[in-house]
C-alpha positions as CSV (number, residue, x, y, z in Angstrom):
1,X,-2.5,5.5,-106.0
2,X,-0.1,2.8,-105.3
3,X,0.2,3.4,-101.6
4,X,-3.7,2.4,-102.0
5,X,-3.5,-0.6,-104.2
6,X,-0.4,-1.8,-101.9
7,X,-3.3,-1.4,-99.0
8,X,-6.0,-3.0,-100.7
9,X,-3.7,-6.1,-101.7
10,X,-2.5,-6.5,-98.3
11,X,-6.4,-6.4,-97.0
12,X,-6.9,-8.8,-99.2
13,X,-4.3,-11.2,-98.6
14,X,-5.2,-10.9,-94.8
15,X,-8.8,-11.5,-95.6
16,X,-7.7,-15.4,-96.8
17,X,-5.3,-15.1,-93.8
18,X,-8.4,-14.8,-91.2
19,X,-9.7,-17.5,-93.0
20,X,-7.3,-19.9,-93.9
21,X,-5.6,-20.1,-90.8
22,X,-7.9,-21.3,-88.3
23,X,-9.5,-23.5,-90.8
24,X,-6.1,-25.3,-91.5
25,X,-5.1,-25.4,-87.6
26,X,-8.2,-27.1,-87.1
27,X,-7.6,-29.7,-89.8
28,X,-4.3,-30.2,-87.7
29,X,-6.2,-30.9,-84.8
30,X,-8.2,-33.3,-85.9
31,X,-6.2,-35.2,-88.0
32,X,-3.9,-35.4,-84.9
33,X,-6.7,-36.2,-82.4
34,X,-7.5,-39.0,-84.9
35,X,-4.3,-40.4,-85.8
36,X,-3.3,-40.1,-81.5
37,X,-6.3,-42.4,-81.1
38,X,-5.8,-45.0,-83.4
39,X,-2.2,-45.6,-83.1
40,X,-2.0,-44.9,-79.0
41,X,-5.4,-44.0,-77.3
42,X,-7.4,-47.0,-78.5
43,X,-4.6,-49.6,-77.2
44,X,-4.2,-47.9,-73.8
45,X,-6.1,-50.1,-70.8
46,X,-8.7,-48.4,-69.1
47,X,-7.9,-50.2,-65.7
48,X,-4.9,-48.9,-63.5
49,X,-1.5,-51.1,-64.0
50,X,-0.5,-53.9,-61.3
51,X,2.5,-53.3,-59.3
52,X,4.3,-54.7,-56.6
53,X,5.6,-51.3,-55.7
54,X,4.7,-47.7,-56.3
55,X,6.8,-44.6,-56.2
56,X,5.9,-41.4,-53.2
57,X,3.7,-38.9,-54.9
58,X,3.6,-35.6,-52.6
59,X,0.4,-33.5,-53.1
60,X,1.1,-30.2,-53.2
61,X,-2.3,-28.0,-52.9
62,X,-1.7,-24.2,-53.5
63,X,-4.9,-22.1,-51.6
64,X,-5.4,-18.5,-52.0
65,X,-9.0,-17.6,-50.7
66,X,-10.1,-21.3,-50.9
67,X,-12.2,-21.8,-47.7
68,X,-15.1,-22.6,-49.3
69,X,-13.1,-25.9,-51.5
70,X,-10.4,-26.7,-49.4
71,X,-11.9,-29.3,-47.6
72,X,-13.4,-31.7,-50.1
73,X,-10.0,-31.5,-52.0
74,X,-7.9,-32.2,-49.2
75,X,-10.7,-35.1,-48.5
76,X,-10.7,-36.3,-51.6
77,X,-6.6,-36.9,-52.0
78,X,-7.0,-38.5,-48.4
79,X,-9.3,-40.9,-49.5
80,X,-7.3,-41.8,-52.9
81,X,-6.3,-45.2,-52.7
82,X,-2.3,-44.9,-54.5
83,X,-0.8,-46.2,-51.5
84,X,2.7,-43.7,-51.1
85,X,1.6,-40.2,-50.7
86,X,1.4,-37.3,-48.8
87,X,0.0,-33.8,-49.0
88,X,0.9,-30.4,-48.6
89,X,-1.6,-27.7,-48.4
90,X,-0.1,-24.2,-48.7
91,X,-1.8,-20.7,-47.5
92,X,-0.3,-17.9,-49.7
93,X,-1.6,-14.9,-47.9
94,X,-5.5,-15.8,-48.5
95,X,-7.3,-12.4,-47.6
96,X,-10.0,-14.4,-46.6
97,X,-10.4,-17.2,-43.7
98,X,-8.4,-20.3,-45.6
99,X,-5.5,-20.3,-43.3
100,X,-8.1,-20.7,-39.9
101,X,-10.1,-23.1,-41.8
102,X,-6.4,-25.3,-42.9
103,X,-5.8,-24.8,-39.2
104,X,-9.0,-26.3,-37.9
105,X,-8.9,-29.1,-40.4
106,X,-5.3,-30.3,-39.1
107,X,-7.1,-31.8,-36.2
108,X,-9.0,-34.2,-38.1
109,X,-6.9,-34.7,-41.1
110,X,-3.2,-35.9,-41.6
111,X,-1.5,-33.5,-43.6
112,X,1.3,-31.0,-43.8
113,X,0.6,-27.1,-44.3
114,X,2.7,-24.6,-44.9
115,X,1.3,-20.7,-44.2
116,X,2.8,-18.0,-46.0
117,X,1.9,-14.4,-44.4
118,X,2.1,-12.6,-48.2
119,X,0.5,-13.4,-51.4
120,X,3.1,-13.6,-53.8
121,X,1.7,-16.0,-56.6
122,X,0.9,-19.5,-57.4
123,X,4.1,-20.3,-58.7
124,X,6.1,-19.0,-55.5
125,X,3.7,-20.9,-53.3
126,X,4.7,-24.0,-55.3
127,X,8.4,-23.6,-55.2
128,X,8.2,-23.0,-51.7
129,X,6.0,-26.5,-51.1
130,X,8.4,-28.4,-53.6
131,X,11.6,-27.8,-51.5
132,X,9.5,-29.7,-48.8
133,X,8.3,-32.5,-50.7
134,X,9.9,-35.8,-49.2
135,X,9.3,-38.0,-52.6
136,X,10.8,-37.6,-56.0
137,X,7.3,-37.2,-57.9
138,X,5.3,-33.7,-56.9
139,X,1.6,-33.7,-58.1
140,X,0.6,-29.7,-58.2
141,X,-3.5,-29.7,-58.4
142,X,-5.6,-26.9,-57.7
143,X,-7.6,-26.2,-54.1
144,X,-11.3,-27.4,-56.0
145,X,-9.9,-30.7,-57.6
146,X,-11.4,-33.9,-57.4
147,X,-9.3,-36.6,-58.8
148,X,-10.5,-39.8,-60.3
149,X,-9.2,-42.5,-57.8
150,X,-7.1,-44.2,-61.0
151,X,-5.6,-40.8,-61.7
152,X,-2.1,-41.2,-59.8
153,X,-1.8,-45.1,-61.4
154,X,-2.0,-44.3,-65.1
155,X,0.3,-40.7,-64.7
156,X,3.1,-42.3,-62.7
157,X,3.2,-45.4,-65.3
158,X,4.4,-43.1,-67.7
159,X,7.9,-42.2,-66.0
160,X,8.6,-46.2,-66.2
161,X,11.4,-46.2,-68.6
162,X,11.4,-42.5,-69.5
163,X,14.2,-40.7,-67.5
164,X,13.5,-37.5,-69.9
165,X,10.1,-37.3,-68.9
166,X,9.6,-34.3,-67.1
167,X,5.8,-34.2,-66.5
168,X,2.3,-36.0,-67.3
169,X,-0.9,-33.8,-67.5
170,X,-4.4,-35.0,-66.8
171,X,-7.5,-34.9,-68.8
172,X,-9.5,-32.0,-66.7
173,X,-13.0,-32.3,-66.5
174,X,-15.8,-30.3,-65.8
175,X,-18.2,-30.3,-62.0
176,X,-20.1,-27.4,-62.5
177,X,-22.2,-27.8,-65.8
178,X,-25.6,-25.9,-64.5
179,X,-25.1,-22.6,-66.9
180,X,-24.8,-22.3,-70.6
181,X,-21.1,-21.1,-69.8
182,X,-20.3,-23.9,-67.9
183,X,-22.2,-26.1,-71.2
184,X,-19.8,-24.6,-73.6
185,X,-16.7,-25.1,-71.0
186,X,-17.6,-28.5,-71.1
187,X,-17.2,-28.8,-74.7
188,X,-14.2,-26.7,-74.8
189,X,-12.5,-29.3,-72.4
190,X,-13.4,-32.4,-73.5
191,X,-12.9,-31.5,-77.5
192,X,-11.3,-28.7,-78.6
193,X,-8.4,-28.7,-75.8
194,X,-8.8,-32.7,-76.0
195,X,-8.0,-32.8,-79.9
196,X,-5.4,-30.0,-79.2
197,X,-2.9,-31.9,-76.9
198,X,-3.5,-35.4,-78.7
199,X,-2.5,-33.6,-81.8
200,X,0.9,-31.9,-80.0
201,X,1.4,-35.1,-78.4
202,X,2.2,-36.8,-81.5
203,X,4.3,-33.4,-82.9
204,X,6.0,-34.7,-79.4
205,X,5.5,-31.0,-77.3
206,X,2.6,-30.3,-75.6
207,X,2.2,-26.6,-75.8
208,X,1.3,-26.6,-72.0
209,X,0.7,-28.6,-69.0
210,X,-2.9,-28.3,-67.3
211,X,-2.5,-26.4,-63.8
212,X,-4.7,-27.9,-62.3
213,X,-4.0,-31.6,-62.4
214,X,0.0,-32.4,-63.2
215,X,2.3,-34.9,-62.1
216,X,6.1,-33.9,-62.1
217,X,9.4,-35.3,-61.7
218,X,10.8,-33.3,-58.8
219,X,14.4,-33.9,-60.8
220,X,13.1,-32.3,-63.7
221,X,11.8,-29.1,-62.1
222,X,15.4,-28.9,-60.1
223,X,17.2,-29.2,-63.6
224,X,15.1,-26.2,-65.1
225,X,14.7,-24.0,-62.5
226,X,11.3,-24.7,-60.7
227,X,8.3,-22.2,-61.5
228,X,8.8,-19.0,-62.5
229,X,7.1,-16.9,-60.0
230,X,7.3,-13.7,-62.2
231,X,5.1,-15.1,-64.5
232,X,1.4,-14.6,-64.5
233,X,0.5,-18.7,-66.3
234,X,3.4,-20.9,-63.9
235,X,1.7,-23.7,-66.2
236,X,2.7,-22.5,-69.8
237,X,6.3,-21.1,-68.5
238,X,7.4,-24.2,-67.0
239,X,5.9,-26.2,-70.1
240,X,8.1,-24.3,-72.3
241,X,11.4,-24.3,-69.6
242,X,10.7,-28.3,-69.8
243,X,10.9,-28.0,-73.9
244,X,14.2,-25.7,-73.5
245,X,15.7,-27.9,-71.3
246,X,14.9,-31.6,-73.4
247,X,12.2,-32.9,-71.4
248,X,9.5,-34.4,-72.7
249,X,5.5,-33.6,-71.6
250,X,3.0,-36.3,-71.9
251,X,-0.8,-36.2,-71.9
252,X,-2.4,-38.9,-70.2
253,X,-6.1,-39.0,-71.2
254,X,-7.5,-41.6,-68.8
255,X,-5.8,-39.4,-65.7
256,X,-9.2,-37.5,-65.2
257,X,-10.2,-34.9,-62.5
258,X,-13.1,-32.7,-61.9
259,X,-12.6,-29.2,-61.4
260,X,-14.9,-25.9,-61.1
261,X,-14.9,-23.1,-64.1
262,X,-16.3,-19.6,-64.2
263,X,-19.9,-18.8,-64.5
264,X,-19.8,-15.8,-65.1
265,X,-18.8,-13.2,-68.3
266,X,-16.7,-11.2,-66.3
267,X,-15.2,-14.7,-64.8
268,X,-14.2,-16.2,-68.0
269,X,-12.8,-12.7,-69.1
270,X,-10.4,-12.5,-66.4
271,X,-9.6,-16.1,-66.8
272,X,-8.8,-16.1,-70.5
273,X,-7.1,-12.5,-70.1
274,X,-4.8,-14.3,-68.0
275,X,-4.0,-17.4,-70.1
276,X,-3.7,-15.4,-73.3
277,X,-1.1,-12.8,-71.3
278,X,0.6,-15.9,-70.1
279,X,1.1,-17.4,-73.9
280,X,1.9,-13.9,-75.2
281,X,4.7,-13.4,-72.1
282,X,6.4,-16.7,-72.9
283,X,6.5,-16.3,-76.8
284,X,8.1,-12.9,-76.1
285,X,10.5,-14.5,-73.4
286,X,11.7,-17.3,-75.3
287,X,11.9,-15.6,-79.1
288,X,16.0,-15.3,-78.3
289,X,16.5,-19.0,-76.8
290,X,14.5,-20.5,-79.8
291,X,16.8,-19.0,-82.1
292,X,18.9,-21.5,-81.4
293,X,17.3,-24.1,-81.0
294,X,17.7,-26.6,-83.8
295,X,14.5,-28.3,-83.6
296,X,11.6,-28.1,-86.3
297,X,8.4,-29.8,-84.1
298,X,9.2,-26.9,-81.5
299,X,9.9,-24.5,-83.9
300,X,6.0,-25.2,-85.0
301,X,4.7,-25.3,-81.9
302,X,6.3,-21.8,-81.3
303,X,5.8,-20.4,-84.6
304,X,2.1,-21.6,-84.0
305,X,1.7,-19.3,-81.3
306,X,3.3,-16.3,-82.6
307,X,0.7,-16.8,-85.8
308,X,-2.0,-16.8,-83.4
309,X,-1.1,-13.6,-82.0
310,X,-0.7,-12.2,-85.2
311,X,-3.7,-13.4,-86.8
312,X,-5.7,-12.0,-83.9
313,X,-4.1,-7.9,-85.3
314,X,-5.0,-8.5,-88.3
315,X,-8.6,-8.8,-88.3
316,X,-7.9,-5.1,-86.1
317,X,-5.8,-4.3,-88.9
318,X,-8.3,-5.6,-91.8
319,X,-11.5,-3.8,-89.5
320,X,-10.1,-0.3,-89.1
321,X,-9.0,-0.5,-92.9
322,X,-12.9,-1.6,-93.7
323,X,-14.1,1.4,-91.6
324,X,-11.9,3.9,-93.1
325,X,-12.7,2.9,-96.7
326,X,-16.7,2.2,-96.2
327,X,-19.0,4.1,-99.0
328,X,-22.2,4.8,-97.2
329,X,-23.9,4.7,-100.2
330,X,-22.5,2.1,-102.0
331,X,-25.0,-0.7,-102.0
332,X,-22.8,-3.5,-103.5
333,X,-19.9,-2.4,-101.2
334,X,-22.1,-3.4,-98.3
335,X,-23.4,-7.0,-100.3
336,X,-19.8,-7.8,-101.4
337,X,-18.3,-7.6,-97.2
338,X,-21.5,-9.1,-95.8
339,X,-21.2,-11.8,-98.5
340,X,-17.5,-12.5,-97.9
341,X,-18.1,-12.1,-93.7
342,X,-21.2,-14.7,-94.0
343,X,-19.1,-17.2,-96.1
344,X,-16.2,-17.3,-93.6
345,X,-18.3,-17.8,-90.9
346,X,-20.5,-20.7,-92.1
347,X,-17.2,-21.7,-93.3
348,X,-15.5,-21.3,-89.5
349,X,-18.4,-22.7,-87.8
350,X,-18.4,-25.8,-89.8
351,X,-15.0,-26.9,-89.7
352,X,-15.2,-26.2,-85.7
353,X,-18.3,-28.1,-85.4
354,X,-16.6,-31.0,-87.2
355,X,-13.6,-30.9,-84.4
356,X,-15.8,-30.5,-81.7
357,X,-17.7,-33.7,-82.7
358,X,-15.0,-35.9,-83.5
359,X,-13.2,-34.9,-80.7
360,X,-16.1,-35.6,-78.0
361,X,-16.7,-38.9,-79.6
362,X,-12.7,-39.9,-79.5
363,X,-13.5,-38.4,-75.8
364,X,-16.7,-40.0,-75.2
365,X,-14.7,-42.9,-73.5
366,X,-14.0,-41.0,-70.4
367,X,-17.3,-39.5,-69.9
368,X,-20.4,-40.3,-71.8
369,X,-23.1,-38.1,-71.0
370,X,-20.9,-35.2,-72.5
371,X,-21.8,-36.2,-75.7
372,X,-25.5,-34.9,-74.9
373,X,-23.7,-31.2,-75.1
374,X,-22.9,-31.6,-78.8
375,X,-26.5,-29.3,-78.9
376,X,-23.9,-25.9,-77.2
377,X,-21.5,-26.4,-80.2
378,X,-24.0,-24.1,-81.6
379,X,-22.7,-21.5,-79.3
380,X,-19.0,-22.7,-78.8
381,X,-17.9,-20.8,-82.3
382,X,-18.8,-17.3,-81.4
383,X,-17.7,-17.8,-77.5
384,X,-14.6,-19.2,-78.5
385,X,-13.4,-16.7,-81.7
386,X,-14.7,-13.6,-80.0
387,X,-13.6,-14.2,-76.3
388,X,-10.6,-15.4,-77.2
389,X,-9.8,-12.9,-79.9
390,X,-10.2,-10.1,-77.9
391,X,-8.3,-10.7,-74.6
392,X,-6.0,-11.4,-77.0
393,X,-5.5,-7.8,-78.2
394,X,-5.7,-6.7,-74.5
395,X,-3.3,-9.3,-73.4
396,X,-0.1,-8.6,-75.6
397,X,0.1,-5.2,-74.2
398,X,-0.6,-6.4,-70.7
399,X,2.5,-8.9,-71.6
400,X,5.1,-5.8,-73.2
401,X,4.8,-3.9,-70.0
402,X,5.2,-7.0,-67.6
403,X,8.3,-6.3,-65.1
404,X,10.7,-9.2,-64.7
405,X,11.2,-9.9,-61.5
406,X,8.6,-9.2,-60.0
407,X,6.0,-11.5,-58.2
408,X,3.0,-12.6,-60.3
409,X,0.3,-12.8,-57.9
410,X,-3.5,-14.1,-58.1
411,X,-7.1,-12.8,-57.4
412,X,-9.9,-15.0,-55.8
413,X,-11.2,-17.2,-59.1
414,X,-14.7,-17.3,-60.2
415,X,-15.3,-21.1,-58.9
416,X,-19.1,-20.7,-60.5
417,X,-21.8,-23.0,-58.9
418,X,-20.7,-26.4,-57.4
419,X,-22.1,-29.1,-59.2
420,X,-20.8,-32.5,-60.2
């Protein structure tokens, strides 16, 4: 009898916990996203500083089955006007015809390559290119990026005067808006993720880089070790290797590129599969080093993502225990859990719809007509808890049985349809 009450206490308890969690980490994120844009955002010039000089950027473009993006990319950073720069392109084993199609484009393009026979991973393919790299800043972007020609002006400002400065990461934004997926993706990026890093930002750690679009200090990435190729996100490992070893990450919000999402359920799944295996892998990994780390913001960032993962077992926890103590024939058992469920949804979906639309205005800035999506925030609740819940319980396991050491490689990405 205890044993029971002990169980039905601890349902309970976890039943405010599925609630009162994501409502108060919202209220986080948009108190930060708010208090980021008044005291920095709203002061920041929307037109690229005036130099005499500028530093070298090199481009470094990881491709692994990219033939059908390569081009406009490489095009693209060709055309960009920061004056110092050059670009590597690097072929990492593509099963398909990228390296003939890098090959072909040499003869009309200026620009190094570098053609790797295996596919070993993003993260090797970048650490390979880096040790290349003739300038001291490294700018990692992804084969279907189109940056915003003010980009590379705005991010490199931010190492004047910041020799702990380790990286800047861009404000991503979405070319392919034709499906409902890509709708929602659109809000995602531009408001929830926007509010996120504002609000870590001013906790001073950004939780993690954006892959696709980051500048680097090529000193920084020497002192911590480069990427780790054994690690299936290179973007949230090096984040937190930055964190461990005292640099700082900056989000620049007016450094904007364009870049292609999945279309496609089975696209987003392996997409968010991989981020949330990522997260999960690097919490796991660096439980021992934060242990002595004498820091409360990253403690809180940390602790933030352990809670995440633990708040995604407990509604399997709180589930199986509502299924093994249903009453079929107990009406007011079935009122009393639909009551409770319908409450913490309206009360979920309201507090996200509030983030999402403060966020998109504070983001409205940058790109106007996003602000026409607010209609898919409708949507954006269940796509968001339910996707994201459940690669979650896939992914942990995925990240117990990962082997050190050994090379994280990639599969051909869902690039969806191609529209600006």
């Amino acid at each position: 009898m205890e044993e029971s009450e002990s169980m039905k206490g601890l349902a309970n308890f976890l039943g405010g916990f599925l609630i009162v969690y994501p409502v108060l980490m919202s209220l986080v994120w948009i108190i930060g996203a708010v208090l980021y844009f008044l005291l920095i955002e709203r002061r920041l010039k929307q037109t690229p500083p005036e130099r005499d000089e500028y530093e070298g950027i090199s481009f470094l473009i990881p491709c692994y089955n990219e033939a059908d993006t390569v081009e406009e990319t490489l095009v693209n950073v060709l055309k960009l006007s920061y004056p110092k720069k050059e670009i590597i392109l690097i072929n990492d084993g593509s099963s398909d015809n990228t390296a003939e199609k890098i090959n072909a484009l040499k003869d009309h393009y200026d620009f190094r390559f570098i053609d790797l026979q295996q596919n070993r991973g993003k993260a090797n393919a970048l650490n390979t290119a880096v040790k290349h790299a003739q300038y001291d800043f490294v700018m990692g972007i992804d084969a279907d990026t189109i940056i915003d020609d003010a980009a590379p002006y705005f991010m490199i400002d931010n190492f004047r005067h910041a020799p702990k400065l380790g990286a800047v990461t861009g404000n991503p934004r979405i070319r392919n808006k034709s499906s409902i997926l890509g709708k929602i993706q659109t809000v995602e990026y531009a408001s929830i993720i926007g509010s996120i890093k504002r609000a870590q930002t001013l906790n001073g750690y950004v939780n993690t880089i954006s892959g696709v679009f980051t500048l680097f200090r090529k000193s920084a990435l020497e002192a911590v070790g480069y990427w780790d190729d054994d690690m299936i996100t290179e973007d949230i490992a090096v984040s937190w290797k930055f964190h461990m070893h005292h640099y700082e990450i900056r989000y620049e919000p007016r450094a904007l590129c364009w870049m292609l999402v999945p279309e496609t359920f089975t696209g987003i799944w392996k997409q968010r599969l991989r981020w949330a295996q990522g997260g999960h892998e690097v919490v796991l990994r660096e439980f021992k080093s934060m242990l002595k780390q004498p820091n409360l913001p990253l403690w809180l960032l940390y602790l933030e993502q352990l809670i995440s993962i633990i708040w995604v077992y407990s509604i399997l926890f709180l589930l199986a225990f509502t299924i093994i103590n249903i009453d079929v024939l107990d009406y007011y058992f079935y009122a009393y859990n639909v009551n409770l469920l319908t409450l913490a949804s309206i009360i979920l979906t309201t507090v996200n719809v509030i983030q999402s639309t403060v966020s998109l205005v504070i983001d409205s800035r940058y790109e106007r007509k996003n602000i026409v999506y607010l209609f898919f925030l409708c949507w954006y609740p269940t796509f968001y808890w339910l996707i994201n819940a459940c690669v979650a319980v896939f992914a942990f396991p995925k990240a117990l049985r990962r082997k050190k050491g050994e090379f994280a490689t990639w599969s051909s990405p869902d690039r969806g349809n191609i529209q600006r």
